[in-house]
């Protein structure tokens, strides 16, 4: 059974398009995250939700909009895609905030913007 | 904001040899976590260290948390090809978030 799943795994699209990535966790965790990993492997947090409420919003362009319909799902919608958005996006979840509990990562979505 | 720095950023290790990767923080950490990401994969939690001077072992992996809780290390003995990947340390960074280091990409030479 997959603990944290993401769809799609790969996403190739043209500049200017709008796309969404979906994430679901079946671990019963109450906190979910979106990370962006660039080509140098740097992992940067973008957003975090706790029980459907936004608790972390890093300096991310407002073209990125997360949505959490329930605590098991955290989706990421990106408007007007740019070349620099090309990266691997990871969803993750944890039981509480990050201070004491491990994070479980999804398999990632490799986004390529042409 | 608080950051964790990792050195080295890249390592090439001969199969069978030992290597160490380091993680440093300018401020005291309440805990530190280590993750491993295989090529093409996702980060997977390895361990969390909480106590000053703590040492934990997982088979060939030895994790250490410094006495001042500002640094940590991961030492791997008798490197195998399965040890290839990127090793991240991560520490809590205010506002309920985790700050990941930039990772140590390890290549194993058969």
PDB file of C-alpha atoms in Angstrom:
ATOM      1  CA  UNK A   1       0.000   0.000   0.000  1.00  0.00           C
ATOM      2  CA  UNK A   2       1.368   3.366  -0.996  1.00  0.00           C
ATOM      3  CA  UNK A   3       1.628   5.732   1.960  1.00  0.00           C
ATOM      4  CA  UNK A   4       1.956   9.009   0.051  1.00  0.00           C
ATOM      5  CA  UNK A   5       0.969   9.023  -3.597  1.00  0.00           C
ATOM      6  CA  UNK A   6       1.239  11.705  -6.230  1.00  0.00           C
ATOM      7  CA  UNK A   7      -0.152  12.059  -9.717  1.00  0.00           C
ATOM      8  CA  UNK A   8       1.062  12.444 -12.303  1.00  0.00           C
ATOM      9  CA  UNK A   9       4.596  11.089 -12.029  1.00  0.00           C
ATOM     10  CA  UNK A  10       5.715  12.996 -15.084  1.00  0.00           C
ATOM     11  CA  UNK A  11       4.320  16.197 -16.526  1.00  0.00           C
ATOM     12  CA  UNK A  12       5.581  17.820 -19.711  1.00  0.00           C
ATOM     13  CA  UNK A  13       3.879  21.013 -20.758  1.00  0.00           C
ATOM     14  CA  UNK A  14       4.318  24.261 -22.626  1.00  0.00           C
ATOM     15  CA  UNK A  15       5.124  27.608 -21.071  1.00  0.00           C
ATOM     16  CA  UNK A  16       2.020  29.545 -20.139  1.00  0.00           C
ATOM     17  CA  UNK A  17      -0.135  26.502 -19.451  1.00  0.00           C
ATOM     18  CA  UNK A  18      -1.883  25.758 -16.164  1.00  0.00           C
ATOM     19  CA  UNK A  19      -1.403  22.385 -14.507  1.00  0.00           C
ATOM     20  CA  UNK A  20      -2.244  20.572 -11.283  1.00  0.00           C
ATOM     21  CA  UNK A  21      -0.485  17.927  -9.230  1.00  0.00           C
ATOM     22  CA  UNK A  22      -2.425  15.804  -6.777  1.00  0.00           C
ATOM     23  CA  UNK A  23      -1.258  14.244  -3.539  1.00  0.00           C
ATOM     24  CA  UNK A  24      -2.919  11.809  -1.181  1.00  0.00           C
ATOM     25  CA  UNK A  25      -1.694  10.182   2.011  1.00  0.00           C
ATOM     26  CA  UNK A  26      -3.280   7.221   3.742  1.00  0.00           C
ATOM     27  CA  UNK A  27      -1.231   7.456   6.924  1.00  0.00           C
ATOM     28  CA  UNK A  28      -3.775   9.457   8.887  1.00  0.00           C
ATOM     29  CA  UNK A  29      -1.292  12.322   9.233  1.00  0.00           C
ATOM     30  CA  UNK A  30      -2.576  15.791   9.888  1.00  0.00           C
ATOM     31  CA  UNK A  31       0.216  17.772   8.233  1.00  0.00           C
ATOM     32  CA  UNK A  32       1.125  17.793   4.548  1.00  0.00           C
ATOM     33  CA  UNK A  33       3.806  19.634   2.586  1.00  0.00           C
ATOM     34  CA  UNK A  34       4.903  20.542  -0.894  1.00  0.00           C
ATOM     35  CA  UNK A  35       8.624  20.692  -1.689  1.00  0.00           C
ATOM     36  CA  UNK A  36      10.432  21.722  -4.851  1.00  0.00           C
ATOM     37  CA  UNK A  37      13.695  19.981  -5.746  1.00  0.00           C
ATOM     38  CA  UNK A  38      15.819  21.580  -8.436  1.00  0.00           C
ATOM     39  CA  UNK A  39      18.428  19.997 -10.665  1.00  0.00           C
ATOM     40  CA  UNK A  40      21.077  20.421  -7.962  1.00  0.00           C
ATOM     41  CA  UNK A  41      18.975  18.343  -5.556  1.00  0.00           C
ATOM     42  CA  UNK A  42      18.187  21.294  -3.271  1.00  0.00           C
ATOM     43  CA  UNK A  43      14.952  20.611  -1.396  1.00  0.00           C
ATOM     44  CA  UNK A  44      12.935  23.723  -0.666  1.00  0.00           C
ATOM     45  CA  UNK A  45       9.670  23.766   1.190  1.00  0.00           C
ATOM     46  CA  UNK A  46       6.870  25.614  -0.536  1.00  0.00           C
ATOM     47  CA  UNK A  47       3.740  25.063   1.529  1.00  0.00           C
ATOM     48  CA  UNK A  48       2.494  23.213   4.556  1.00  0.00           C
ATOM     49  CA  UNK A  49      -1.057  22.453   5.641  1.00  0.00           C
ATOM     50  CA  UNK A  50      -2.218  21.231   9.004  1.00  0.00           C
ATOM     51  CA  UNK A  51      -5.743  19.854   9.112  1.00  0.00           C
ATOM     52  CA  UNK A  52      -6.622  21.663   5.894  1.00  0.00           C
ATOM     53  CA  UNK A  53      -5.243  24.987   7.098  1.00  0.00           C
ATOM     54  CA  UNK A  54      -2.253  26.692   5.522  1.00  0.00           C
ATOM     55  CA  UNK A  55       0.525  27.063   8.090  1.00  0.00           C
ATOM     56  CA  UNK A  56       3.611  27.604   5.947  1.00  0.00           C
ATOM     57  CA  UNK A  57       3.759  29.657   2.803  1.00  0.00           C
ATOM     58  CA  UNK A  58       7.326  30.260   1.740  1.00  0.00           C
ATOM     59  CA  UNK A  59       8.236  32.930  -0.759  1.00  0.00           C
ATOM     60  CA  UNK A  60       6.563  31.258  -3.675  1.00  0.00           C
ATOM     61  CA  UNK A  61       5.075  33.070  -6.687  1.00  0.00           C
ATOM     62  CA  UNK A  62       1.336  33.432  -6.368  1.00  0.00           C
ATOM     63  CA  UNK A  63       1.030  31.422  -9.566  1.00  0.00           C
ATOM     64  CA  UNK A  64       1.304  28.461  -7.195  1.00  0.00           C
ATOM     65  CA  UNK A  65      -1.857  27.751  -5.256  1.00  0.00           C
ATOM     66  CA  UNK A  66      -2.227  24.805  -2.907  1.00  0.00           C
ATOM     67  CA  UNK A  67      -5.610  23.370  -2.012  1.00  0.00           C
ATOM     68  CA  UNK A  68      -6.437  20.906   0.721  1.00  0.00           C
ATOM     69  CA  UNK A  69      -9.974  19.531   0.414  1.00  0.00           C
ATOM     70  CA  UNK A  70      -9.403  17.314   3.443  1.00  0.00           C
ATOM     71  CA  UNK A  71      -6.457  16.391   5.604  1.00  0.00           C
ATOM     72  CA  UNK A  72      -5.581  13.397   3.425  1.00  0.00           C
ATOM     73  CA  UNK A  73      -5.217  15.440   0.252  1.00  0.00           C
ATOM     74  CA  UNK A  74      -3.056  18.374  -0.760  1.00  0.00           C
ATOM     75  CA  UNK A  75      -3.091  19.465  -4.370  1.00  0.00           C
ATOM     76  CA  UNK A  76      -0.901  22.015  -6.103  1.00  0.00           C
ATOM     77  CA  UNK A  77      -2.149  24.139  -8.966  1.00  0.00           C
ATOM     78  CA  UNK A  78       0.296  26.149 -11.043  1.00  0.00           C
ATOM     79  CA  UNK A  79      -0.820  28.930 -13.363  1.00  0.00           C
ATOM     80  CA  UNK A  80       1.087  30.381 -16.300  1.00  0.00           C
ATOM     81  CA  UNK A  81       3.937  27.907 -16.111  1.00  0.00           C
ATOM     82  CA  UNK A  82       7.456  29.231 -16.661  1.00  0.00           C
ATOM     83  CA  UNK A  83      10.685  27.521 -17.668  1.00  0.00           C
ATOM     84  CA  UNK A  84      12.049  27.974 -14.147  1.00  0.00           C
ATOM     85  CA  UNK A  85       9.204  25.908 -12.737  1.00  0.00           C
ATOM     86  CA  UNK A  86      10.828  22.794 -14.170  1.00  0.00           C
ATOM     87  CA  UNK A  87      11.761  20.645 -11.185  1.00  0.00           C
ATOM     88  CA  UNK A  88      10.677  17.634  -9.191  1.00  0.00           C
ATOM     89  CA  UNK A  89       7.828  18.406  -6.802  1.00  0.00           C
ATOM     90  CA  UNK A  90       7.487  16.246  -3.727  1.00  0.00           C
ATOM     91  CA  UNK A  91       4.503  15.950  -1.487  1.00  0.00           C
ATOM     92  CA  UNK A  92       5.149  14.819   2.081  1.00  0.00           C
ATOM     93  CA  UNK A  93       3.222  14.231   5.264  1.00  0.00           C
ATOM     94  CA  UNK A  94       3.937  13.930   8.955  1.00  0.00           C
ATOM     95  CA  UNK A  95       1.973  13.245  12.094  1.00  0.00           C
ATOM     96  CA  UNK A  96       2.455  16.642  13.684  1.00  0.00           C
ATOM     97  CA  UNK A  97       4.555  19.646  12.878  1.00  0.00           C
ATOM     98  CA  UNK A  98       8.063  19.035  11.675  1.00  0.00           C
ATOM     99  CA  UNK A  99       9.825  19.444  14.964  1.00  0.00           C
ATOM    100  CA  UNK A 100       9.790  15.870  16.160  1.00  0.00           C
ATOM    101  CA  UNK A 101       8.326  13.586  13.545  1.00  0.00           C
ATOM    102  CA  UNK A 102       9.679  12.106  10.375  1.00  0.00           C
ATOM    103  CA  UNK A 103       8.286  13.141   7.063  1.00  0.00           C
ATOM    104  CA  UNK A 104       7.032  10.624   4.540  1.00  0.00           C
ATOM    105  CA  UNK A 105       7.608  11.673   0.960  1.00  0.00           C
ATOM    106  CA  UNK A 106       5.645  10.812  -2.134  1.00  0.00           C
ATOM    107  CA  UNK A 107       7.404   9.497  -5.255  1.00  0.00           C
ATOM    108  CA  UNK A 108       7.609  12.967  -6.785  1.00  0.00           C
ATOM    109  CA  UNK A 109       6.270  14.628  -9.910  1.00  0.00           C
ATOM    110  CA  UNK A 110       8.846  15.577 -12.503  1.00  0.00           C
ATOM    111  CA  UNK A 111       7.607  18.732 -14.198  1.00  0.00           C
ATOM    112  CA  UNK A 112       9.224  19.827 -17.433  1.00  0.00           C
ATOM    113  CA  UNK A 113       8.193  23.146 -18.934  1.00  0.00           C
ATOM    114  CA  UNK A 114       9.124  23.624 -22.581  1.00  0.00           C
TER     115      UNK A 114
ATOM    116  CA  UNK B   1      16.883  32.146   9.132  1.00  0.00           C
ATOM    117  CA  UNK B   2      18.425  29.096  10.653  1.00  0.00           C
ATOM    118  CA  UNK B   3      20.098  26.849   8.135  1.00  0.00           C
ATOM    119  CA  UNK B   4      21.943  23.590   8.164  1.00  0.00           C
ATOM    120  CA  UNK B   5      25.047  23.308   6.044  1.00  0.00           C
ATOM    121  CA  UNK B   6      26.294  20.026   4.669  1.00  0.00           C
ATOM    122  CA  UNK B   7      29.801  19.129   3.611  1.00  0.00           C
ATOM    123  CA  UNK B   8      30.940  17.833   1.297  1.00  0.00           C
ATOM    124  CA  UNK B   9      28.332  18.414  -1.370  1.00  0.00           C
ATOM    125  CA  UNK B  10      29.693  15.612  -3.553  1.00  0.00           C
ATOM    126  CA  UNK B  11      31.683  12.474  -2.788  1.00  0.00           C
ATOM    127  CA  UNK B  12      33.076   9.684  -4.874  1.00  0.00           C
ATOM    128  CA  UNK B  13      33.721   6.638  -2.741  1.00  0.00           C
ATOM    129  CA  UNK B  14      35.420   3.407  -3.675  1.00  0.00           C
ATOM    130  CA  UNK B  15      33.335   0.355  -2.914  1.00  0.00           C
ATOM    131  CA  UNK B  16      34.527  -1.161   0.344  1.00  0.00           C
ATOM    132  CA  UNK B  17      35.874   2.088   1.786  1.00  0.00           C
ATOM    133  CA  UNK B  18      34.401   4.201   4.562  1.00  0.00           C
ATOM    134  CA  UNK B  19      33.132   7.756   4.292  1.00  0.00           C
ATOM    135  CA  UNK B  20      31.610  10.452   6.443  1.00  0.00           C
ATOM    136  CA  UNK B  21      29.234  13.275   5.672  1.00  0.00           C
ATOM    137  CA  UNK B  22      28.775  16.259   7.951  1.00  0.00           C
ATOM    138  CA  UNK B  23      26.017  18.616   8.895  1.00  0.00           C
ATOM    139  CA  UNK B  24      26.531  21.929  10.725  1.00  0.00           C
ATOM    140  CA  UNK B  25      24.224  24.515  12.169  1.00  0.00           C
ATOM    141  CA  UNK B  26      25.027  27.993  13.449  1.00  0.00           C
ATOM    142  CA  UNK B  27      22.449  27.574  16.200  1.00  0.00           C
ATOM    143  CA  UNK B  28      21.574  24.816  18.631  1.00  0.00           C
ATOM    144  CA  UNK B  29      19.134  22.279  17.254  1.00  0.00           C
ATOM    145  CA  UNK B  30      16.476  20.524  19.304  1.00  0.00           C
ATOM    146  CA  UNK B  31      16.889  17.521  17.047  1.00  0.00           C
ATOM    147  CA  UNK B  32      18.293  16.535  13.682  1.00  0.00           C
ATOM    148  CA  UNK B  33      16.985  14.134  11.085  1.00  0.00           C
ATOM    149  CA  UNK B  34      18.765  12.296   8.291  1.00  0.00           C
ATOM    150  CA  UNK B  35      17.219  11.236   4.995  1.00  0.00           C
ATOM    151  CA  UNK B  36      18.498   9.282   2.012  1.00  0.00           C
ATOM    152  CA  UNK B  37      17.359   9.785  -1.561  1.00  0.00           C
ATOM    153  CA  UNK B  38      18.302   7.168  -4.126  1.00  0.00           C
ATOM    154  CA  UNK B  39      18.832   8.334  -7.713  1.00  0.00           C
ATOM    155  CA  UNK B  40      15.411   8.860  -9.257  1.00  0.00           C
ATOM    156  CA  UNK B  41      13.733   8.266  -5.918  1.00  0.00           C
ATOM    157  CA  UNK B  42      12.324  10.271  -3.060  1.00  0.00           C
ATOM    158  CA  UNK B  43      13.815  11.176   0.326  1.00  0.00           C
ATOM    159  CA  UNK B  44      13.399   8.431   2.891  1.00  0.00           C
ATOM    160  CA  UNK B  45      13.765   9.022   6.612  1.00  0.00           C
ATOM    161  CA  UNK B  46      16.753   7.280   8.181  1.00  0.00           C
ATOM    162  CA  UNK B  47      16.932   8.503  11.762  1.00  0.00           C
ATOM    163  CA  UNK B  48      16.284  11.283  14.240  1.00  0.00           C
ATOM    164  CA  UNK B  49      18.788  12.322  16.912  1.00  0.00           C
ATOM    165  CA  UNK B  50      17.631  14.283  19.914  1.00  0.00           C
ATOM    166  CA  UNK B  51      20.134  14.072  22.766  1.00  0.00           C
ATOM    167  CA  UNK B  52      23.446  15.860  23.067  1.00  0.00           C
ATOM    168  CA  UNK B  53      26.278  13.534  22.091  1.00  0.00           C
ATOM    169  CA  UNK B  54      23.875  10.853  20.924  1.00  0.00           C
ATOM    170  CA  UNK B  55      25.233   8.050  18.765  1.00  0.00           C
ATOM    171  CA  UNK B  56      22.986   5.642  16.908  1.00  0.00           C
ATOM    172  CA  UNK B  57      23.898   2.776  14.635  1.00  0.00           C
ATOM    173  CA  UNK B  58      22.041   1.128  11.814  1.00  0.00           C
ATOM    174  CA  UNK B  59      24.152  -1.744  10.512  1.00  0.00           C
ATOM    175  CA  UNK B  60      27.006  -0.032   8.641  1.00  0.00           C
ATOM    176  CA  UNK B  61      25.677   3.468   9.316  1.00  0.00           C
ATOM    177  CA  UNK B  62      26.671   5.435  12.430  1.00  0.00           C
ATOM    178  CA  UNK B  63      24.916   8.701  13.220  1.00  0.00           C
ATOM    179  CA  UNK B  64      26.235  11.172  15.741  1.00  0.00           C
ATOM    180  CA  UNK B  65      24.834  14.356  17.269  1.00  0.00           C
ATOM    181  CA  UNK B  66      27.392  16.789  18.625  1.00  0.00           C
ATOM    182  CA  UNK B  67      27.686  17.691  22.275  1.00  0.00           C
ATOM    183  CA  UNK B  68      26.630  21.252  21.546  1.00  0.00           C
ATOM    184  CA  UNK B  69      23.785  20.009  19.310  1.00  0.00           C
ATOM    185  CA  UNK B  70      25.067  22.137  16.467  1.00  0.00           C
ATOM    186  CA  UNK B  71      26.513  19.451  14.269  1.00  0.00           C
ATOM    187  CA  UNK B  72      25.922  15.908  13.206  1.00  0.00           C
ATOM    188  CA  UNK B  73      27.655  13.289  11.137  1.00  0.00           C
ATOM    189  CA  UNK B  74      26.826  10.129   9.262  1.00  0.00           C
ATOM    190  CA  UNK B  75      29.613   7.598   8.872  1.00  0.00           C
ATOM    191  CA  UNK B  76      29.237   4.623   6.537  1.00  0.00           C
ATOM    192  CA  UNK B  77      31.658   1.725   6.658  1.00  0.00           C
ATOM    193  CA  UNK B  78      32.452  -0.785   3.929  1.00  0.00           C
ATOM    194  CA  UNK B  79      30.554   1.169   1.308  1.00  0.00           C
ATOM    195  CA  UNK B  80      28.346  -0.827  -1.021  1.00  0.00           C
ATOM    196  CA  UNK B  81      26.852   0.138  -4.370  1.00  0.00           C
ATOM    197  CA  UNK B  82      23.486   0.360  -2.647  1.00  0.00           C
ATOM    198  CA  UNK B  83      24.786   3.319  -0.632  1.00  0.00           C
ATOM    199  CA  UNK B  84      24.676   5.520  -3.718  1.00  0.00           C
ATOM    200  CA  UNK B  85      22.369   8.495  -3.384  1.00  0.00           C
ATOM    201  CA  UNK B  86      21.985  11.868  -1.744  1.00  0.00           C
ATOM    202  CA  UNK B  87      22.069  12.127   2.026  1.00  0.00           C
ATOM    203  CA  UNK B  88      20.215  15.035   3.603  1.00  0.00           C
ATOM    204  CA  UNK B  89      20.243  16.305   7.137  1.00  0.00           C
ATOM    205  CA  UNK B  90      17.347  18.428   8.340  1.00  0.00           C
ATOM    206  CA  UNK B  91      16.797  20.490  11.424  1.00  0.00           C
ATOM    207  CA  UNK B  92      13.805  22.350  12.807  1.00  0.00           C
ATOM    208  CA  UNK B  93      13.691  25.918  11.663  1.00  0.00           C
ATOM    209  CA  UNK B  94      11.237  28.129  13.536  1.00  0.00           C
ATOM    210  CA  UNK B  95       7.662  28.520  12.464  1.00  0.00           C
ATOM    211  CA  UNK B  96       7.049  24.796  12.511  1.00  0.00           C
ATOM    212  CA  UNK B  97       9.173  23.921   9.518  1.00  0.00           C
ATOM    213  CA  UNK B  98      12.116  21.689   8.689  1.00  0.00           C
ATOM    214  CA  UNK B  99      15.208  23.098   7.029  1.00  0.00           C
ATOM    215  CA  UNK B 100      16.987  20.627   4.783  1.00  0.00           C
ATOM    216  CA  UNK B 101      20.665  20.886   4.024  1.00  0.00           C
ATOM    217  CA  UNK B 102      21.730  20.919   0.396  1.00  0.00           C
ATOM    218  CA  UNK B 103      22.580  17.255   0.553  1.00  0.00           C
ATOM    219  CA  UNK B 104      25.685  15.176  -0.034  1.00  0.00           C
ATOM    220  CA  UNK B 105      25.550  13.361  -3.356  1.00  0.00           C
ATOM    221  CA  UNK B 106      27.469  10.111  -3.064  1.00  0.00           C
ATOM    222  CA  UNK B 107      28.710   8.127  -6.027  1.00  0.00           C
ATOM    223  CA  UNK B 108      30.071   4.657  -5.379  1.00  0.00           C
ATOM    224  CA  UNK B 109      32.857   3.409  -7.627  1.00  0.00           C
ATOM    225  CA  UNK B 110      32.730  -0.370  -8.065  1.00  0.00           C
TER     226      UNK B 110
END
